[in-house]
PDB file of C-alpha atoms in Angstrom:
ATOM      1  CA  MET A   1     -40.843 -24.517  31.539  1.00  0.00           C
ATOM      2  CA  LYS A   2     -42.319 -27.428  32.799  1.00  0.00           C
ATOM      3  CA  ILE A   3     -43.209 -30.440  29.750  1.00  0.00           C
ATOM      4  CA  ASP A   4     -44.920 -33.191  31.277  1.00  0.00           C
ATOM      5  CA  ILE A   5     -45.685 -36.228  28.877  1.00  0.00           C
ATOM      6  CA  LEU A   6     -48.492 -38.928  29.623  1.00  0.00           C
ATOM      7  CA  THR A   7     -47.548 -41.969  27.904  1.00  0.00           C
ATOM      8  CA  LEU A   8     -47.961 -45.945  28.429  1.00  0.00           C
ATOM      9  CA  PHE A   9     -44.095 -46.061  27.434  1.00  0.00           C
ATOM     10  CA  PRO A  10     -42.375 -43.521  29.408  1.00  0.00           C
ATOM     11  CA  GLU A  11     -38.860 -45.216  28.759  1.00  0.00           C
ATOM     12  CA  MET A  12     -39.085 -44.298  25.006  1.00  0.00           C
ATOM     13  CA  PHE A  13     -38.039 -40.596  25.924  1.00  0.00           C
ATOM     14  CA  LYS A  14     -34.810 -41.668  27.856  1.00  0.00           C
ATOM     15  CA  GLY A  15     -32.527 -40.949  24.730  1.00  0.00           C
ATOM     16  CA  VAL A  16     -34.492 -37.782  23.714  1.00  0.00           C
ATOM     17  CA  THR A  17     -34.007 -36.269  27.100  1.00  0.00           C
ATOM     18  CA  GLU A  18     -30.317 -37.467  27.807  1.00  0.00           C
ATOM     19  CA  SER A  19     -28.994 -36.213  24.130  1.00  0.00           C
ATOM     20  CA  SER A  20     -28.380 -33.202  22.505  1.00  0.00           C
ATOM     21  CA  ILE A  21     -30.008 -29.672  22.498  1.00  0.00           C
ATOM     22  CA  ILE A  22     -32.837 -31.140  24.903  1.00  0.00           C
ATOM     23  CA  LYS A  23     -30.198 -32.954  27.541  1.00  0.00           C
ATOM     24  CA  ASN A  24     -28.538 -29.166  27.866  1.00  0.00           C
ATOM     25  CA  ALA A  25     -31.570 -27.277  28.003  1.00  0.00           C
ATOM     26  CA  ILE A  26     -32.114 -29.605  30.849  1.00  0.00           C
ATOM     27  CA  GLU A  27     -28.698 -29.053  32.514  1.00  0.00           C
ATOM     28  CA  LYS A  28     -29.182 -25.576  32.198  1.00  0.00           C
ATOM     29  CA  LYS A  29     -32.452 -25.365  33.767  1.00  0.00           C
ATOM     30  CA  LEU A  30     -34.297 -23.950  31.042  1.00  0.00           C
ATOM     31  CA  VAL A  31     -36.613 -26.670  30.938  1.00  0.00           C
ATOM     32  CA  ASP A  32     -38.019 -29.493  32.883  1.00  0.00           C
ATOM     33  CA  VAL A  33     -39.019 -32.793  31.216  1.00  0.00           C
ATOM     34  CA  THR A  34     -40.970 -35.445  32.838  1.00  0.00           C
ATOM     35  CA  ALA A  35     -42.543 -38.637  31.088  1.00  0.00           C
ATOM     36  CA  THR A  36     -45.370 -40.281  33.426  1.00  0.00           C
ATOM     37  CA  ASP A  37     -47.053 -43.573  32.754  1.00  0.00           C
ATOM     38  CA  PHE A  38     -50.799 -42.806  33.230  1.00  0.00           C
ATOM     39  CA  ARG A  39     -51.817 -46.428  34.049  1.00  0.00           C
ATOM     40  CA  PRO A  40     -51.055 -46.063  37.590  1.00  0.00           C
ATOM     41  CA  PHE A  41     -53.889 -43.884  37.889  1.00  0.00           C
ATOM     42  CA  SER A  42     -56.572 -45.978  36.647  1.00  0.00           C
ATOM     43  CA  THR A  43     -59.236 -46.828  39.338  1.00  0.00           C
ATOM     44  CA  HIS A  44     -60.066 -49.909  37.178  1.00  0.00           C
ATOM     45  CA  ARG A  45     -59.610 -53.066  39.496  1.00  0.00           C
ATOM     46  CA  GLN A  46     -57.221 -54.508  36.858  1.00  0.00           C
ATOM     47  CA  GLY A  47     -55.533 -51.021  36.220  1.00  0.00           C
ATOM     48  CA  HIS A  48     -56.968 -51.135  32.372  1.00  0.00           C
ATOM     49  CA  VAL A  49     -56.788 -47.692  30.618  1.00  0.00           C
ATOM     50  CA  ASP A  50     -58.752 -48.662  27.606  1.00  0.00           C
ATOM     51  CA  ASP A  51     -62.170 -50.227  27.100  1.00  0.00           C
ATOM     52  CA  TYR A  52     -64.354 -51.291  24.284  1.00  0.00           C
ATOM     53  CA  PRO A  53     -66.204 -48.499  22.329  1.00  0.00           C
ATOM     54  CA  TYR A  54     -69.921 -48.332  22.889  1.00  0.00           C
ATOM     55  CA  GLY A  55     -71.897 -49.313  19.809  1.00  0.00           C
ATOM     56  CA  GLY A  56     -69.643 -51.630  18.627  1.00  0.00           C
ATOM     57  CA  GLY A  57     -66.447 -51.197  16.520  1.00  0.00           C
ATOM     58  CA  ALA A  58     -62.808 -52.509  15.770  1.00  0.00           C
ATOM     59  CA  GLY A  59     -60.228 -51.791  18.462  1.00  0.00           C
ATOM     60  CA  MET A  60     -60.141 -50.178  22.090  1.00  0.00           C
ATOM     61  CA  LEU A  61     -60.410 -46.694  23.283  1.00  0.00           C
ATOM     62  CA  LEU A  62     -58.439 -44.889  25.852  1.00  0.00           C
ATOM     63  CA  MET A  63     -60.662 -44.497  28.914  1.00  0.00           C
ATOM     64  CA  ALA A  64     -61.400 -40.573  30.129  1.00  0.00           C
ATOM     65  CA  GLN A  65     -60.865 -41.522  33.941  1.00  0.00           C
ATOM     66  CA  PRO A  66     -57.137 -42.242  34.120  1.00  0.00           C
ATOM     67  CA  LEU A  67     -56.400 -39.363  31.838  1.00  0.00           C
ATOM     68  CA  PHE A  68     -58.409 -36.880  33.539  1.00  0.00           C
ATOM     69  CA  ASP A  69     -57.061 -37.918  36.955  1.00  0.00           C
ATOM     70  CA  ALA A  70     -53.227 -38.091  35.404  1.00  0.00           C
ATOM     71  CA  VAL A  71     -53.334 -34.302  34.096  1.00  0.00           C
ATOM     72  CA  ALA A  72     -55.262 -33.052  37.493  1.00  0.00           C
ATOM     73  CA  HIS A  73     -52.289 -34.518  39.198  1.00  0.00           C
ATOM     74  CA  LEU A  74     -49.991 -32.492  37.134  1.00  0.00           C
ATOM     75  CA  LYS A  75     -51.526 -29.439  37.054  1.00  0.00           C
ATOM     76  CA  LYS A  76     -50.312 -26.596  39.515  1.00  0.00           C
ATOM     77  CA  ASP A  77     -52.510 -24.268  41.075  1.00  0.00           C
ATOM     78  CA  GLU A  78     -50.745 -21.153  39.939  1.00  0.00           C
ATOM     79  CA  VAL A  79     -50.304 -22.349  36.244  1.00  0.00           C
ATOM     80  CA  LYS A  80     -52.557 -23.018  33.364  1.00  0.00           C
ATOM     81  CA  PRO A  81     -50.715 -25.426  31.229  1.00  0.00           C
ATOM     82  CA  ARG A  82     -51.776 -26.016  27.669  1.00  0.00           C
ATOM     83  CA  VAL A  83     -53.181 -29.710  27.668  1.00  0.00           C
ATOM     84  CA  ILE A  84     -52.051 -31.414  24.231  1.00  0.00           C
ATOM     85  CA  LEU A  85     -53.582 -34.208  22.458  1.00  0.00           C
ATOM     86  CA  LEU A  86     -51.248 -35.774  19.887  1.00  0.00           C
ATOM     87  CA  ASP A  87     -53.634 -37.148  17.360  1.00  0.00           C
ATOM     88  CA  PRO A  88     -54.090 -37.195  13.842  1.00  0.00           C
ATOM     89  CA  ALA A  89     -57.331 -35.335  13.694  1.00  0.00           C
ATOM     90  CA  GLY A  90     -55.523 -32.435  15.390  1.00  0.00           C
ATOM     91  CA  VAL A  91     -54.410 -29.165  13.732  1.00  0.00           C
ATOM     92  CA  PRO A  92     -51.428 -29.497  11.545  1.00  0.00           C
ATOM     93  CA  TYR A  93     -48.004 -28.571  13.613  1.00  0.00           C
ATOM     94  CA  THR A  94     -46.226 -25.548  12.524  1.00  0.00           C
ATOM     95  CA  GLN A  95     -43.378 -23.425  13.508  1.00  0.00           C
ATOM     96  CA  LYS A  96     -45.809 -20.919  14.291  1.00  0.00           C
ATOM     97  CA  LEU A  97     -47.630 -22.935  17.078  1.00  0.00           C
ATOM     98  CA  ALA A  98     -43.934 -23.939  18.074  1.00  0.00           C
ATOM     99  CA  GLU A  99     -43.315 -20.401  18.806  1.00  0.00           C
ATOM    100  CA  GLU A 100     -46.707 -19.859  20.655  1.00  0.00           C
ATOM    101  CA  LEU A 101     -46.220 -23.126  22.575  1.00  0.00           C
ATOM    102  CA  ALA A 102     -42.584 -21.999  23.572  1.00  0.00           C
ATOM    103  CA  GLN A 103     -44.058 -18.855  25.746  1.00  0.00           C
ATOM    104  CA  GLU A 104     -45.995 -21.235  27.711  1.00  0.00           C
ATOM    105  CA  GLU A 105     -45.116 -22.495  31.580  1.00  0.00           C
ATOM    106  CA  GLN A 106     -46.351 -25.634  31.223  1.00  0.00           C
ATOM    107  CA  LEU A 107     -47.431 -28.160  28.613  1.00  0.00           C
ATOM    108  CA  ILE A 108     -49.062 -31.427  29.326  1.00  0.00           C
ATOM    109  CA  MET A 109     -48.899 -33.663  26.157  1.00  0.00           C
ATOM    110  CA  ILE A 110     -51.071 -36.687  26.125  1.00  0.00           C
ATOM    111  CA  CYS A 111     -49.728 -39.869  23.517  1.00  0.00           C
ATOM    112  CA  GLY A 112     -52.597 -41.967  22.617  1.00  0.00           C
ATOM    113  CA  HIS A 113     -52.386 -45.777  21.841  1.00  0.00           C
ATOM    114  CA  TYR A 114     -55.051 -48.395  20.332  1.00  0.00           C
ATOM    115  CA  GLU A 115     -58.175 -46.931  18.162  1.00  0.00           C
ATOM    116  CA  GLY A 116     -58.251 -43.731  19.774  1.00  0.00           C
ATOM    117  CA  TYR A 117     -59.683 -41.566  22.726  1.00  0.00           C
ATOM    118  CA  ASP A 118     -63.053 -41.115  24.567  1.00  0.00           C
ATOM    119  CA  GLU A 119     -64.664 -38.090  23.243  1.00  0.00           C
ATOM    120  CA  ARG A 120     -64.807 -36.434  26.566  1.00  0.00           C
ATOM    121  CA  ILE A 121     -61.067 -36.282  26.582  1.00  0.00           C
ATOM    122  CA  ARG A 122     -61.297 -34.101  23.494  1.00  0.00           C
ATOM    123  CA  GLU A 123     -64.271 -32.250  24.535  1.00  0.00           C
ATOM    124  CA  HIS A 124     -63.668 -31.333  28.230  1.00  0.00           C
ATOM    125  CA  LEU A 125     -59.809 -31.945  29.286  1.00  0.00           C
ATOM    126  CA  VAL A 126     -57.274 -31.044  26.489  1.00  0.00           C
ATOM    127  CA  THR A 127     -56.915 -27.400  25.240  1.00  0.00           C
ATOM    128  CA  ASP A 128     -55.178 -28.698  21.988  1.00  0.00           C
ATOM    129  CA  GLU A 129     -55.375 -31.254  19.303  1.00  0.00           C
ATOM    130  CA  ILE A 130     -52.239 -31.389  17.452  1.00  0.00           C
ATOM    131  CA  SER A 131     -50.938 -33.290  14.317  1.00  0.00           C
ATOM    132  CA  ILE A 132     -47.464 -33.750  12.948  1.00  0.00           C
ATOM    133  CA  GLY A 133     -48.557 -35.130   9.797  1.00  0.00           C
ATOM    134  CA  ASP A 134     -50.791 -36.992   7.370  1.00  0.00           C
ATOM    135  CA  TYR A 135     -49.687 -40.520   8.282  1.00  0.00           C
ATOM    136  CA  ILE A 136     -50.591 -43.048  11.254  1.00  0.00           C
ATOM    137  CA  LEU A 137     -48.102 -43.818  13.817  1.00  0.00           C
ATOM    138  CA  THR A 138     -48.484 -46.741  16.150  1.00  0.00           C
ATOM    139  CA  GLY A 139     -48.804 -43.918  19.136  1.00  0.00           C
ATOM    140  CA  GLY A 140     -48.198 -40.131  20.223  1.00  0.00           C
ATOM    141  CA  GLU A 141     -44.879 -40.711  21.606  1.00  0.00           C
ATOM    142  CA  VAL A 142     -42.903 -39.639  18.153  1.00  0.00           C
ATOM    143  CA  GLY A 143     -45.495 -36.746  17.895  1.00  0.00           C
ATOM    144  CA  ALA A 144     -44.530 -35.635  21.323  1.00  0.00           C
ATOM    145  CA  MET A 145     -40.758 -35.787  21.009  1.00  0.00           C
ATOM    146  CA  ALA A 146     -41.303 -33.395  17.908  1.00  0.00           C
ATOM    147  CA  ILE A 147     -42.948 -30.889  19.580  1.00  0.00           C
ATOM    148  CA  MET A 148     -40.563 -30.971  22.473  1.00  0.00           C
ATOM    149  CA  ASP A 149     -37.783 -30.867  20.315  1.00  0.00           C
ATOM    150  CA  SER A 150     -39.096 -27.778  18.147  1.00  0.00           C
ATOM    151  CA  VAL A 151     -40.313 -26.163  21.213  1.00  0.00           C
ATOM    152  CA  VAL A 152     -36.977 -26.562  23.730  1.00  0.00           C
ATOM    153  CA  ARG A 153     -34.536 -25.120  20.787  1.00  0.00           C
ATOM    154  CA  LEU A 154     -36.623 -21.835  21.001  1.00  0.00           C
ATOM    155  CA  LEU A 155     -35.875 -21.616  24.619  1.00  0.00           C
ATOM    156  CA  PRO A 156     -33.592 -18.494  25.311  1.00  0.00           C
ATOM    157  CA  GLY A 157     -30.137 -20.227  25.699  1.00  0.00           C
ATOM    158  CA  ALA A 158     -31.024 -23.519  24.547  1.00  0.00           C
ATOM    159  CA  LEU A 159     -28.915 -23.272  21.459  1.00  0.00           C
ATOM    160  CA  GLY A 160     -25.422 -21.786  21.355  1.00  0.00           C
ATOM    161  CA  ASN A 161     -26.485 -18.896  19.327  1.00  0.00           C
ATOM    162  CA  ASP A 162     -30.049 -17.860  19.908  1.00  0.00           C
ATOM    163  CA  GLU A 163     -30.105 -16.337  16.295  1.00  0.00           C
ATOM    164  CA  SER A 164     -29.989 -19.982  15.020  1.00  0.00           C
ATOM    165  CA  ALA A 165     -33.631 -20.563  16.027  1.00  0.00           C
ATOM    166  CA  ILE A 166     -34.863 -16.875  14.208  1.00  0.00           C
ATOM    167  CA  THR A 167     -33.198 -17.550  10.880  1.00  0.00           C
ATOM    168  CA  ASP A 168     -33.905 -21.401  10.786  1.00  0.00           C
ATOM    169  CA  SER A 169     -36.511 -22.567   8.003  1.00  0.00           C
ATOM    170  CA  PHE A 170     -40.240 -21.519   8.441  1.00  0.00           C
ATOM    171  CA  SER A 171     -39.522 -19.087  11.537  1.00  0.00           C
ATOM    172  CA  THR A 172     -39.036 -16.336   8.721  1.00  0.00           C
ATOM    173  CA  GLY A 173     -41.869 -17.704   6.435  1.00  0.00           C
ATOM    174  CA  LEU A 174     -39.245 -19.057   3.770  1.00  0.00           C
ATOM    175  CA  LEU A 175     -37.125 -22.129   3.665  1.00  0.00           C
ATOM    176  CA  GLU A 176     -33.744 -21.182   4.548  1.00  0.00           C
ATOM    177  CA  HIS A 177     -30.858 -20.249   2.120  1.00  0.00           C
ATOM    178  CA  PRO A 178     -28.282 -22.762   1.169  1.00  0.00           C
ATOM    179  CA  HIS A 179     -25.331 -22.784   3.544  1.00  0.00           C
ATOM    180  CA  TYR A 180     -21.302 -23.582   2.819  1.00  0.00           C
ATOM    181  CA  THR A 181     -18.140 -24.282   4.994  1.00  0.00           C
ATOM    182  CA  ARG A 182     -14.433 -24.595   4.229  1.00  0.00           C
ATOM    183  CA  PRO A 183     -12.988 -25.529   2.204  1.00  0.00           C
ATOM    184  CA  ALA A 184     -14.106 -22.754  -0.522  1.00  0.00           C
ATOM    185  CA  GLU A 185     -13.103 -25.339  -2.955  1.00  0.00           C
ATOM    186  CA  PHE A 186     -13.853 -29.216  -2.567  1.00  0.00           C
ATOM    187  CA  ARG A 187     -13.464 -31.555  -5.637  1.00  0.00           C
ATOM    188  CA  GLY A 188     -13.596 -28.680  -8.154  1.00  0.00           C
ATOM    189  CA  LEU A 189     -17.084 -27.395  -6.639  1.00  0.00           C
ATOM    190  CA  GLU A 190     -16.787 -23.968  -5.270  1.00  0.00           C
ATOM    191  CA  VAL A 191     -18.511 -21.930  -2.913  1.00  0.00           C
ATOM    192  CA  PRO A 192     -20.510 -19.182  -4.558  1.00  0.00           C
ATOM    193  CA  SER A 193     -18.154 -16.023  -4.753  1.00  0.00           C
ATOM    194  CA  ILE A 194     -20.746 -13.699  -3.152  1.00  0.00           C
ATOM    195  CA  LEU A 195     -20.089 -15.564   0.310  1.00  0.00           C
ATOM    196  CA  THR A 196     -16.281 -14.568   0.429  1.00  0.00           C
ATOM    197  CA  SER A 197     -16.809 -11.181  -1.160  1.00  0.00           C
ATOM    198  CA  GLY A 198     -17.050  -9.578   2.458  1.00  0.00           C
ATOM    199  CA  HIS A 199     -19.817  -7.173   1.050  1.00  0.00           C
ATOM    200  CA  HIS A 200     -22.243  -8.070   3.710  1.00  0.00           C
ATOM    201  CA  ALA A 201     -25.193  -6.070   2.329  1.00  0.00           C
ATOM    202  CA  ASN A 202     -24.953  -8.128  -0.896  1.00  0.00           C
ATOM    203  CA  ILE A 203     -24.452 -11.433   1.116  1.00  0.00           C
ATOM    204  CA  GLU A 204     -27.756 -10.740   2.800  1.00  0.00           C
ATOM    205  CA  ARG A 205     -29.496  -9.765  -0.229  1.00  0.00           C
ATOM    206  CA  TRP A 206     -28.025 -13.007  -1.953  1.00  0.00           C
ATOM    207  CA  ARG A 207     -29.271 -15.087   1.059  1.00  0.00           C
ATOM    208  CA  HIS A 208     -32.950 -13.460   0.914  1.00  0.00           C
ATOM    209  CA  GLU A 209     -33.127 -14.492  -2.719  1.00  0.00           C
ATOM    210  CA  GLU A 210     -31.842 -17.969  -2.399  1.00  0.00           C
ATOM    211  CA  SER A 211     -34.619 -18.508   0.212  1.00  0.00           C
ATOM    212  CA  LEU A 212     -37.168 -17.150  -2.006  1.00  0.00           C
ATOM    213  CA  ARG A 213     -35.753 -19.636  -4.913  1.00  0.00           C
ATOM    214  CA  ARG A 214     -35.790 -22.528  -2.837  1.00  0.00           C
ATOM    215  CA  THR A 215     -39.144 -21.951  -1.137  1.00  0.00           C
ATOM    216  CA  ALA A 216     -40.353 -21.112  -4.822  1.00  0.00           C
ATOM    217  CA  VAL A 217     -39.399 -24.283  -6.088  1.00  0.00           C
ATOM    218  CA  ARG A 218     -39.857 -26.482  -3.261  1.00  0.00           C
ATOM    219  CA  ARG A 219     -42.866 -25.121  -1.139  1.00  0.00           C
ATOM    220  CA  PRO A 220     -44.602 -22.621  -3.269  1.00  0.00           C
ATOM    221  CA  ASP A 221     -47.448 -22.891  -0.914  1.00  0.00           C
ATOM    222  CA  LEU A 222     -45.530 -20.696   1.486  1.00  0.00           C
ATOM    223  CA  LEU A 223     -45.647 -17.767  -0.583  1.00  0.00           C
ATOM    224  CA  GLU A 224     -49.078 -17.577  -0.940  1.00  0.00           C
ATOM    225  CA  VAL A 225     -48.974 -16.027   2.825  1.00  0.00           C
ATOM    226  CA  TYR A 226     -45.434 -14.646   2.705  1.00  0.00           C
ATOM    227  CA  PRO A 227     -45.342 -10.526   2.394  1.00  0.00           C
ATOM    228  CA  LEU A 228     -43.647 -10.419  -0.797  1.00  0.00           C
ATOM    229  CA  THR A 229     -41.859  -6.889  -1.694  1.00  0.00           C
ATOM    230  CA  ASP A 230     -41.927  -5.163  -4.755  1.00  0.00           C
ATOM    231  CA  GLU A 231     -38.144  -6.256  -4.999  1.00  0.00           C
ATOM    232  CA  ASP A 232     -39.092  -9.981  -4.429  1.00  0.00           C
ATOM    233  CA  ARG A 233     -41.714  -9.992  -7.013  1.00  0.00           C
ATOM    234  CA  ALA A 234     -39.390  -8.653  -9.505  1.00  0.00           C
ATOM    235  CA  PHE A 235     -36.549 -11.353  -8.650  1.00  0.00           C
ATOM    236  CA  LEU A 236     -39.294 -14.126  -8.688  1.00  0.00           C
ATOM    237  CA  LYS A 237     -40.096 -12.951 -12.329  1.00  0.00           C
ATOM    238  CA  ALA A 238     -37.143 -12.411 -13.711  1.00  0.00           C
ATOM    239  CA  GLU A 239     -36.158 -15.987 -12.325  1.00  0.00           C
ATOM    240  CA  ASN A 240     -39.335 -17.688 -14.003  1.00  0.00           C
ATOM    241  CA  LEU A 241     -40.082 -18.683 -10.391  1.00  0.00           C
ATOM    242  CA  PHE A 242     -43.588 -19.570  -9.437  1.00  0.00           C
ATOM    243  CA  GLU A 243     -45.436 -18.639 -12.309  1.00  0.00           C
ATOM    244  CA  ALA A 244     -48.323 -20.398 -11.206  1.00  0.00           C
ATOM    245  CA  LYS A 245     -48.931 -17.977  -8.513  1.00  0.00           C
ATOM    246  CA  GLU A 246     -49.185 -14.777 -10.767  1.00  0.00           C
ATOM    247  CA  THR A 247     -51.569 -13.163  -8.718  1.00  0.00           C
ATOM    248  CA  ASN A 248     -49.122 -13.166  -5.714  1.00  0.00           C
ATOM    249  CA  ILE A 249     -46.261 -11.975  -7.575  1.00  0.00           C
TER     250      ILE A 249
END
């Protein structure tokens, strides 16, 4: 996979690409990540990439020309990349979208600054507009880092155990169940006995029920679309969980 990031601050990505899972994936040649300053693509005589909005208003807008030319420079003839605009008006980012993007050959992410973008960038350049949450950041760099991290870890071989990505929270549709490690007793706090029982079927059922419990308490909205079985519904009712969503249970 090729990930290109268009930003005015490429130095921000140095720590991310030289650490942890992303660094390992780059060294294994599973992904090639390049952060490119798009200012040199400006044809403005002073190298400006922003200008005042037509009609007046506060702030400056990123101009269309530098970004159109920068994206054209990064595109390869044989690949049709996903061109992603990081923007609060974009669709909310989800694990499902991360899994979709992980199947692409090339991602180009545009990190904005200032007040916003020339609308022609949205309408004629990008394929996706993505928001990582309902809050405002200084620029799109943090969002691009989040998307890159979530996508790269899904690439086969990026994690020490590929099954880890499959069982993570949101990948299954539920929040992940509790985890414990040694020692079995710590300051009077014991690991649930079922986890040391050696009965794998019971352990898996316990884990699933704990995922249901945690999701019902912390993110009941996820259960609105999760395909609950009759056994799941019986468990939730027995535990008095998620009573506000009786139509789903």
